[in-house]
Tab-separated table of C-alpha atoms in Angstrom:
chain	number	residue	atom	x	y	z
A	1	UNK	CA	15.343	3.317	-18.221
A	2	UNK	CA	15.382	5.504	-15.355
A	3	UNK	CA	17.678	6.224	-12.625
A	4	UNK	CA	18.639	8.576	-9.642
A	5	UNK	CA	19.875	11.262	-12.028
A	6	UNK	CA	15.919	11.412	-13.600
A	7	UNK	CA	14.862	12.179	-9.908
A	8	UNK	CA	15.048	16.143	-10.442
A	9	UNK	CA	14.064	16.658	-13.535
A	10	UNK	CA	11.087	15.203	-13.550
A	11	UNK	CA	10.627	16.495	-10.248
A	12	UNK	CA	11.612	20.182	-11.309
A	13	UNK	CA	8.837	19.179	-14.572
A	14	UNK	CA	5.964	17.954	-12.797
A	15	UNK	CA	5.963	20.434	-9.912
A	16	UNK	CA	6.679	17.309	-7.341
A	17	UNK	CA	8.749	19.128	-4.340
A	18	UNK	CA	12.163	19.774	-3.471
A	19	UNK	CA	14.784	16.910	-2.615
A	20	UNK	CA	13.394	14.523	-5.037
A	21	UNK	CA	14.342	11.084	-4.418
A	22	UNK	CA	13.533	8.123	-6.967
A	23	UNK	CA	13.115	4.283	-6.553
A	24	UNK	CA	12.558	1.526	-8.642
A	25	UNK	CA	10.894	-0.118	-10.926
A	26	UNK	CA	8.341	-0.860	-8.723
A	27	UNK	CA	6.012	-2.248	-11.218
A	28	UNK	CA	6.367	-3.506	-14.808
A	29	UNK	CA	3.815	-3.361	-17.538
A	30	UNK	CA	3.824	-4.101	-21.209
A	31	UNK	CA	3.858	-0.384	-21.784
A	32	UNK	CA	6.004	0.903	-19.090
A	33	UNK	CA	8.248	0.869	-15.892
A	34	UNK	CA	7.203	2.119	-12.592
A	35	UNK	CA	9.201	4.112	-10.260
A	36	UNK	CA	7.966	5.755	-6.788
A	37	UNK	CA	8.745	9.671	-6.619
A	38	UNK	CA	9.270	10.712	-2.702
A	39	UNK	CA	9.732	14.362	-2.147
A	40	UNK	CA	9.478	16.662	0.665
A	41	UNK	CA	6.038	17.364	-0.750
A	42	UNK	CA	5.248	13.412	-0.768
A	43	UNK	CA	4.860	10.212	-3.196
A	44	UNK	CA	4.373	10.382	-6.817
A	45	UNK	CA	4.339	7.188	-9.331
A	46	UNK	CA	6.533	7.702	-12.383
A	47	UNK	CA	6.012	5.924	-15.144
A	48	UNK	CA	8.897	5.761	-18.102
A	49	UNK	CA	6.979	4.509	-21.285
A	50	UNK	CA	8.637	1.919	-23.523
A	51	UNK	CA	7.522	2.780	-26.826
A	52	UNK	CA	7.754	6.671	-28.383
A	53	UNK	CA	4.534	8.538	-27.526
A	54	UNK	CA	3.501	12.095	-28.753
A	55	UNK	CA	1.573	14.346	-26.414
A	56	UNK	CA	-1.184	14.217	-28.973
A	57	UNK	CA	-1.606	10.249	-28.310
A	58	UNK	CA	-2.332	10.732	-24.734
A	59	UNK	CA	-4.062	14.081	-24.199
A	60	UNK	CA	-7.475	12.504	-24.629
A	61	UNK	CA	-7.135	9.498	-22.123
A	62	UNK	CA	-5.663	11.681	-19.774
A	63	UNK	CA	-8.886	13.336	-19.970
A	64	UNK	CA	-11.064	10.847	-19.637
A	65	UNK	CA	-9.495	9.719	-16.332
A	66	UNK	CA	-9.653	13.389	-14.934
A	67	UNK	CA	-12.966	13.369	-15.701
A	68	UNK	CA	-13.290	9.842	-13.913
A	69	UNK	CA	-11.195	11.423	-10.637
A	70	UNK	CA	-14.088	14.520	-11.393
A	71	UNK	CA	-16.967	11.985	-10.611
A	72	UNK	CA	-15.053	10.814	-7.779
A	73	UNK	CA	-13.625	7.265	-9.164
A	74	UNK	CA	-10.316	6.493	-7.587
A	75	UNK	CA	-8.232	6.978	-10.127
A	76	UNK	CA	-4.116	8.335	-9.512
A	77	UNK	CA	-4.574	11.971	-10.258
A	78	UNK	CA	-2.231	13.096	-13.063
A	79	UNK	CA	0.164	15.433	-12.880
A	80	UNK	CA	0.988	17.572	-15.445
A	81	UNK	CA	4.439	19.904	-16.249
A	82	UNK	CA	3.732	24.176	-16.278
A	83	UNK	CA	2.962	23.870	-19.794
A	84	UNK	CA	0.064	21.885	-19.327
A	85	UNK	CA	1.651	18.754	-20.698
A	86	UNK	CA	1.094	15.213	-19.943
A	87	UNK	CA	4.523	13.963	-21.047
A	88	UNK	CA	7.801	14.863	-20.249
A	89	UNK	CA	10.712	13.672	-23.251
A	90	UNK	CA	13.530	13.009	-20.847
A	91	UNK	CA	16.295	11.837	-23.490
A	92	UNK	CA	14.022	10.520	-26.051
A	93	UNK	CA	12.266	8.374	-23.026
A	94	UNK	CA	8.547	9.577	-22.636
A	95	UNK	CA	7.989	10.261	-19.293
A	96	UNK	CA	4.378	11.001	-16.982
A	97	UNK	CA	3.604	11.481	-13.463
A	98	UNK	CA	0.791	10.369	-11.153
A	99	UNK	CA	-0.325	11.250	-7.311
A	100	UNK	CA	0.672	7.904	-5.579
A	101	UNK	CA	-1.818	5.713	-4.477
A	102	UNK	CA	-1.361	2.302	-2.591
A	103	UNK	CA	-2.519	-0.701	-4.165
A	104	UNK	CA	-2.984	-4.316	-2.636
A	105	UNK	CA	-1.622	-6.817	-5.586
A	106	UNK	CA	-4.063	-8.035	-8.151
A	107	UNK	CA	-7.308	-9.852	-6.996
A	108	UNK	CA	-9.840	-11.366	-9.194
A	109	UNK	CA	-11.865	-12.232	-6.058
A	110	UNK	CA	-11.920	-8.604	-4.904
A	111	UNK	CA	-15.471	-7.849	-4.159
A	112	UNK	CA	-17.719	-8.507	-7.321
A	113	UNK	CA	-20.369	-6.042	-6.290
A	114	UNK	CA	-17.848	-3.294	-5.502
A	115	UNK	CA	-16.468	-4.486	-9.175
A	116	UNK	CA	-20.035	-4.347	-10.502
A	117	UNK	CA	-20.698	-0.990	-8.691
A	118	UNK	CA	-17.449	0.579	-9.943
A	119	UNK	CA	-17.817	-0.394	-13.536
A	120	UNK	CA	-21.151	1.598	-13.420
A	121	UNK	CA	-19.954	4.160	-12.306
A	122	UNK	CA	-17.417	4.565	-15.235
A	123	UNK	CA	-19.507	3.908	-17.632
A	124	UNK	CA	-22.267	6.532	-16.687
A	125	UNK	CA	-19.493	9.358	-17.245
A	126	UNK	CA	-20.858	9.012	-20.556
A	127	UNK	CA	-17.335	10.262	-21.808
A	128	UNK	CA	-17.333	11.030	-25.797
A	129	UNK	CA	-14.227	11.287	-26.694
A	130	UNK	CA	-12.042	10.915	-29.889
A	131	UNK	CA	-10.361	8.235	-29.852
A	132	UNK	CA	-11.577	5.446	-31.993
A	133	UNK	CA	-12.366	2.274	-31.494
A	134	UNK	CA	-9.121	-0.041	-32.062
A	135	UNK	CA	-8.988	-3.609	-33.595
A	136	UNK	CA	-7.149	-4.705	-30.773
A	137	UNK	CA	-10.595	-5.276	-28.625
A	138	UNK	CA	-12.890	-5.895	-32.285
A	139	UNK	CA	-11.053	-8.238	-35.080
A	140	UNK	CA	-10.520	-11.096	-35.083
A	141	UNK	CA	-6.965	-12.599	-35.210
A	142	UNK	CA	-7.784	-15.824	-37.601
A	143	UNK	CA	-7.408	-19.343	-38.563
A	144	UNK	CA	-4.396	-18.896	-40.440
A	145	UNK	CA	-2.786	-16.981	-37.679
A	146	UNK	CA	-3.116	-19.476	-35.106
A	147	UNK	CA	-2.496	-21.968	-37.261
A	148	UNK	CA	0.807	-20.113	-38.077
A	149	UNK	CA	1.519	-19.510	-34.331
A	150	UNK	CA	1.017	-23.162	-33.336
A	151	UNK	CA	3.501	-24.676	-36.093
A	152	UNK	CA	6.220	-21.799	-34.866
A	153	UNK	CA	6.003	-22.643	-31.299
A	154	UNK	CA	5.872	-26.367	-31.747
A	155	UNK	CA	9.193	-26.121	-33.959
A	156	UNK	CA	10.508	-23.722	-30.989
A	157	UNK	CA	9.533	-26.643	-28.653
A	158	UNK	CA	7.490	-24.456	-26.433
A	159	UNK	CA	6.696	-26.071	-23.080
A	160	UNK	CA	3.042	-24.399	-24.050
A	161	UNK	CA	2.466	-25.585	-27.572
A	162	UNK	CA	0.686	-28.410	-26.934
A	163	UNK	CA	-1.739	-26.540	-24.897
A	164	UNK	CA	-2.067	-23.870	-27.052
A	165	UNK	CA	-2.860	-26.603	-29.790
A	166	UNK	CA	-5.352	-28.082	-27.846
A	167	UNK	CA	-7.304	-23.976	-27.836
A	168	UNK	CA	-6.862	-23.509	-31.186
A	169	UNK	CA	-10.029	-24.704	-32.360
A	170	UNK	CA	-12.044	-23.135	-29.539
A	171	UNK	CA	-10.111	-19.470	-30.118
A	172	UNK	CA	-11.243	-19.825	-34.056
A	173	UNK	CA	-14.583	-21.003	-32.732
A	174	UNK	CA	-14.822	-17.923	-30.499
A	175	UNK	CA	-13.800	-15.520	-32.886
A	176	UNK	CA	-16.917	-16.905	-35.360
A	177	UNK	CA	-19.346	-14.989	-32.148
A	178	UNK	CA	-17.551	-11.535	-32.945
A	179	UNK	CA	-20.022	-8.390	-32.893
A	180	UNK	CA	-19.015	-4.960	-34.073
A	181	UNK	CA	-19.579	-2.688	-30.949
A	182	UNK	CA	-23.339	-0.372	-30.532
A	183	UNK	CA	-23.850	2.478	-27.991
A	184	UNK	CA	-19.976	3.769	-28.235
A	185	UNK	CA	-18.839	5.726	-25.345
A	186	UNK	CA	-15.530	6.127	-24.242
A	187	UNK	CA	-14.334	3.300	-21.858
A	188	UNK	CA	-10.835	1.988	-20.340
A	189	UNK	CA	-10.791	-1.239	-22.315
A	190	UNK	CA	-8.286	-2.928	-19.796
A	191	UNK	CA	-10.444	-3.209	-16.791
A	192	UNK	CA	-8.499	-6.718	-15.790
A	193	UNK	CA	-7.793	-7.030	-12.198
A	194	UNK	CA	-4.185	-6.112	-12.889
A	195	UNK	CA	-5.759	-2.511	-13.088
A	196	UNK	CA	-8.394	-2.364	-10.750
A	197	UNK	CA	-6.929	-3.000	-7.398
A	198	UNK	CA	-7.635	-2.700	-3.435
A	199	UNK	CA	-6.543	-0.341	-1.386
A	200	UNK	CA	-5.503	-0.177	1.944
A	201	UNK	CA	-8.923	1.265	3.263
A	202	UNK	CA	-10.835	-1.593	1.077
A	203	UNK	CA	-12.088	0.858	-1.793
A	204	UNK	CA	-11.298	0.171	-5.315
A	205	UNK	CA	-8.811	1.790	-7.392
A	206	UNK	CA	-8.519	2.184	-11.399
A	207	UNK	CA	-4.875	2.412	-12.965
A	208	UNK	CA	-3.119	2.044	-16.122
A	209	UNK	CA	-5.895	4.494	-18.158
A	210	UNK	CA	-3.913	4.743	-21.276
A	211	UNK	CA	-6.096	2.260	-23.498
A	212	UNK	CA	-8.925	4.035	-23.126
A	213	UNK	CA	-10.912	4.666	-26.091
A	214	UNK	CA	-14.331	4.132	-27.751
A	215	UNK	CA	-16.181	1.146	-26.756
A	216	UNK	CA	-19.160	-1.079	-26.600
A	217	UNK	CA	-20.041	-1.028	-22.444
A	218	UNK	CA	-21.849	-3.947	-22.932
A	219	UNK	CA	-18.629	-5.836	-24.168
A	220	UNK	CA	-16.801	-3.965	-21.468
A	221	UNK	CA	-19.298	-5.555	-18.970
A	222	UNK	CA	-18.919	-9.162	-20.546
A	223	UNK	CA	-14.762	-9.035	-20.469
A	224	UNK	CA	-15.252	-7.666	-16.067
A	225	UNK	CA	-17.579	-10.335	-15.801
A	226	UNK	CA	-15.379	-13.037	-17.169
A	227	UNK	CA	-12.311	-11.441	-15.438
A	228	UNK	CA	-13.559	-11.320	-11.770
A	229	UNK	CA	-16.571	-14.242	-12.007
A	230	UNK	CA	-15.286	-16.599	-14.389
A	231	UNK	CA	-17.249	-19.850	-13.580
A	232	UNK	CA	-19.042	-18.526	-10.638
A	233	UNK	CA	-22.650	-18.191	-10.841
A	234	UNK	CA	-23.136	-16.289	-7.577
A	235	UNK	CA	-20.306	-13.695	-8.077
A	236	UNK	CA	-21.103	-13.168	-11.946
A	237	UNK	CA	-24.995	-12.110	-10.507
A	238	UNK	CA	-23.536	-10.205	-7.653
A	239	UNK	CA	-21.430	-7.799	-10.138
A	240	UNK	CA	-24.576	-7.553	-12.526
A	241	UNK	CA	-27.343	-6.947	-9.830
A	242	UNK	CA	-24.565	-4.260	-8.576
A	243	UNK	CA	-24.029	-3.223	-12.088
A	244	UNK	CA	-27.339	-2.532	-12.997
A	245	UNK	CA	-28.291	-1.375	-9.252
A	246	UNK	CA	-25.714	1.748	-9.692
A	247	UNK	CA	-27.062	3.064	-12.825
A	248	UNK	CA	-25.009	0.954	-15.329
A	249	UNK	CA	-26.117	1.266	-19.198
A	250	UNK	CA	-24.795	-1.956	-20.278
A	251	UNK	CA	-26.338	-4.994	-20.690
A	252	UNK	CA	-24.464	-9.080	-21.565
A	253	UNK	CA	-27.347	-10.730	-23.015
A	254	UNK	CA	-25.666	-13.164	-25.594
A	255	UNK	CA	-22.667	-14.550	-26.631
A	256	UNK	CA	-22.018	-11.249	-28.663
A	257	UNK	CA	-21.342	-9.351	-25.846
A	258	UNK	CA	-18.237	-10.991	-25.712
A	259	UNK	CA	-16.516	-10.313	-28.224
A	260	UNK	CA	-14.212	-7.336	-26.865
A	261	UNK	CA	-12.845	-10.292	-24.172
A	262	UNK	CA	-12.844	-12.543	-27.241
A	263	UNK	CA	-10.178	-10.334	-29.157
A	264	UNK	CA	-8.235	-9.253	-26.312
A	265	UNK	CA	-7.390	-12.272	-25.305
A	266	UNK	CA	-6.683	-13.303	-29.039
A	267	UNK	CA	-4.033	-10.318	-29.680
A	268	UNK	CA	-2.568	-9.963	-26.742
A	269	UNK	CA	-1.965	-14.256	-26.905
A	270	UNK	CA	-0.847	-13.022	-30.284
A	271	UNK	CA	1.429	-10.404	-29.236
A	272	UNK	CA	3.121	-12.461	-26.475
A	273	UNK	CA	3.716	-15.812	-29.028
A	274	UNK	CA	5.324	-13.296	-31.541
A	275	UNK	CA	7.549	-11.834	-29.040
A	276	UNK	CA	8.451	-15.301	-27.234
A	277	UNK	CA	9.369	-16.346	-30.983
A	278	UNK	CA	11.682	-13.467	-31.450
A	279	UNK	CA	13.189	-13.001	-27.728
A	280	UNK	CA	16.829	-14.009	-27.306
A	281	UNK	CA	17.147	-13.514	-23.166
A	282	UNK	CA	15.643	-16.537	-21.034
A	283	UNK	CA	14.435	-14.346	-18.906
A	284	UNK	CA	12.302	-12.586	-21.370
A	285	UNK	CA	11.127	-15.637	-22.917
A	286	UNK	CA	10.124	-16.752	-18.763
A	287	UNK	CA	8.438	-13.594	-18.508
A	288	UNK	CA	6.625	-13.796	-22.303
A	289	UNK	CA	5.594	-17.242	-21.221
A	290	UNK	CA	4.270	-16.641	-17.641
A	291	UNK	CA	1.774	-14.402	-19.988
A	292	UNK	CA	0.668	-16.395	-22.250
A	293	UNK	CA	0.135	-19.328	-19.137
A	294	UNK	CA	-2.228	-16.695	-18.254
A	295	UNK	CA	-4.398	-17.090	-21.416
A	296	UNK	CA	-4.177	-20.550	-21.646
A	297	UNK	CA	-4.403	-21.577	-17.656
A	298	UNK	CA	-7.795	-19.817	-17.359
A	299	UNK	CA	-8.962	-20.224	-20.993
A	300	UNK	CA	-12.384	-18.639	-22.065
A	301	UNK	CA	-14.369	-21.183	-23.932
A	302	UNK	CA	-17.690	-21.076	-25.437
A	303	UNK	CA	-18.803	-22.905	-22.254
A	304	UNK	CA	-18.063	-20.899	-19.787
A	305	UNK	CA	-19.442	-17.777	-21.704
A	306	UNK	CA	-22.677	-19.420	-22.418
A	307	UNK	CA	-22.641	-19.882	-18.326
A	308	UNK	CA	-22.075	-16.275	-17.662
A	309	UNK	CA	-25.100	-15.281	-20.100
A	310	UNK	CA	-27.450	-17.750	-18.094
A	311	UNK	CA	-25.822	-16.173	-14.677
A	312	UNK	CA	-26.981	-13.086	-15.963
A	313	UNK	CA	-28.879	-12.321	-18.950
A	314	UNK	CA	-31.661	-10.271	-19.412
């Protein structure tokens, strides 16, 4: 955790200007807290990382997000310290620092075309990097898993374990339709409208690139068009005419396509039903629970993927 007393070191680290003054969190993520930078030189996000990260680990998304700020995507440009370094250890809390951009809050109905248009225009970096593809977005979780999860959260008498119940046949039935991914470039593998956001001048903004990594685009595609269409026809055609309009290489032509969306949604249910198990705090249990109500108040069925390939297959 952060505080007042981080405000010039990081400062003095990251090159941000004299009379640093530091507020926050601003923002919370599952991988870090967010704290707004103001110096005489201006606003800076700073983002104190949870778990313990080596500079190795995030040299090459980094990269792949100055080479998306390069092509002109708006992306928060990093900053880096005089070394050249991404992260700053400040006490044995991994530290990095971003230009500040401002964001409207998250928006699934943000424009689909500008979505569709956007998406392109990431994937047609054609960015090779190194880092692999990651079973977090390709296996599956399994039946004895969920089965396992169910009978823990049912003894913990979740309010959700009844619903979750009620999915567990149609997440096993999903995870039958998973497809290795073809045609791996790097992409950001979190494109969920917590990450791509409005800005004050209505263009769209990218954040959170530390997930990147090789992918399938054509999953990529599927998981934005399930994201910011869900069960509308019009809106998933407007974000694949715009999609294919601005150059994009991917294509959702079957239920395979899916299968990125498929696992994410799996592990990171997964990861937030483990964690609700262990948690101690109420309020962590709340907040553990409000994310795994996300998973199971907009669920992703067979259905509504079979919809989205008739919306837009090719």
């Amino acid at each position: 955790m952060l505080d007042q007393r981080a405000a010039d070191p990081v400062a003095a680290a990251f090159g941000l200007g004299p009379n640093p003054r530091l507020r926050g969190p601003v923002a919370r993520g599952e991988q870090g807290l967010l704290w707004e930078l103001i110096t005489d030189d201006g606003r800076f996000a700073v983002k104190a990382l949870l778990e313990r990260t080596v500079e190795a680990e995030v040299r090459e998304d980094a990269a792949f997000q100055d080479a998306a700020v390069a092509a002109g995507i708006l992306a928060p440009p990093i900053r880096r310290t005089a070394e050249g370094d991404v992260l700053l250890d400040l006490d044995g809390t991994p530290v990095r620092a971003y230009g500040w951009v401002d964001l409207h809050d998250r928006d699934p109905g943000i424009d689909a075309g500008a979505v569709g248009a956007l998406v392109a225009s990431l994937h047609r970096l054609g960015y090779v990097g190194t880092n692999p593809t990651d079973p977090w977005y390709v296996d599956p979780v399994g039946t004895p898993r969920w089965d396992e999860l169910v009978a823990a959260v049912r003894a913990a008498d979740a309010a959700f374990a009844e619903p979750l119940a009620a999915y567990r046949d149609e997440l096993v039935a999903m995870e039958a339709l998973l497809e290795p991914p073809r045609d791996l470039i790097t992409c950001h593998r979190d494109l969920w409208a917590d990450n791509v956001r409005a800005t004050p001048d209505g263009s769209l903004a990218v954040i959170d690139w530390e997930n990147g990594g090789l992918a399938d685009p054509s999953q990529e595609l599927a998981l934005v068009l399930f994201e910011y269409a869900d069960a509308d026809a019009h809106r998933a055609e407007a974000l694949s005419r715009a999609y294919r309009d601005a150059g994009g290489p991917g294509h959702v032509r079957d239920r395979g396509a899916f299968a990125m969306v498929i696992a994410q949604l799996g592990h990171i249910a997964e990861w937030a039903l483990e964690r609700w198990l262990e948690a101690e705090e109420p309020g962590e249990r709340d907040r553990l629970a409000a994310l795994i109500g996300e998973v199971l108040d907009r669920p992703l069925t067979i259905a509504a993927i079979d919809q989205l390939v008739e919306a837009v297959g090719s």
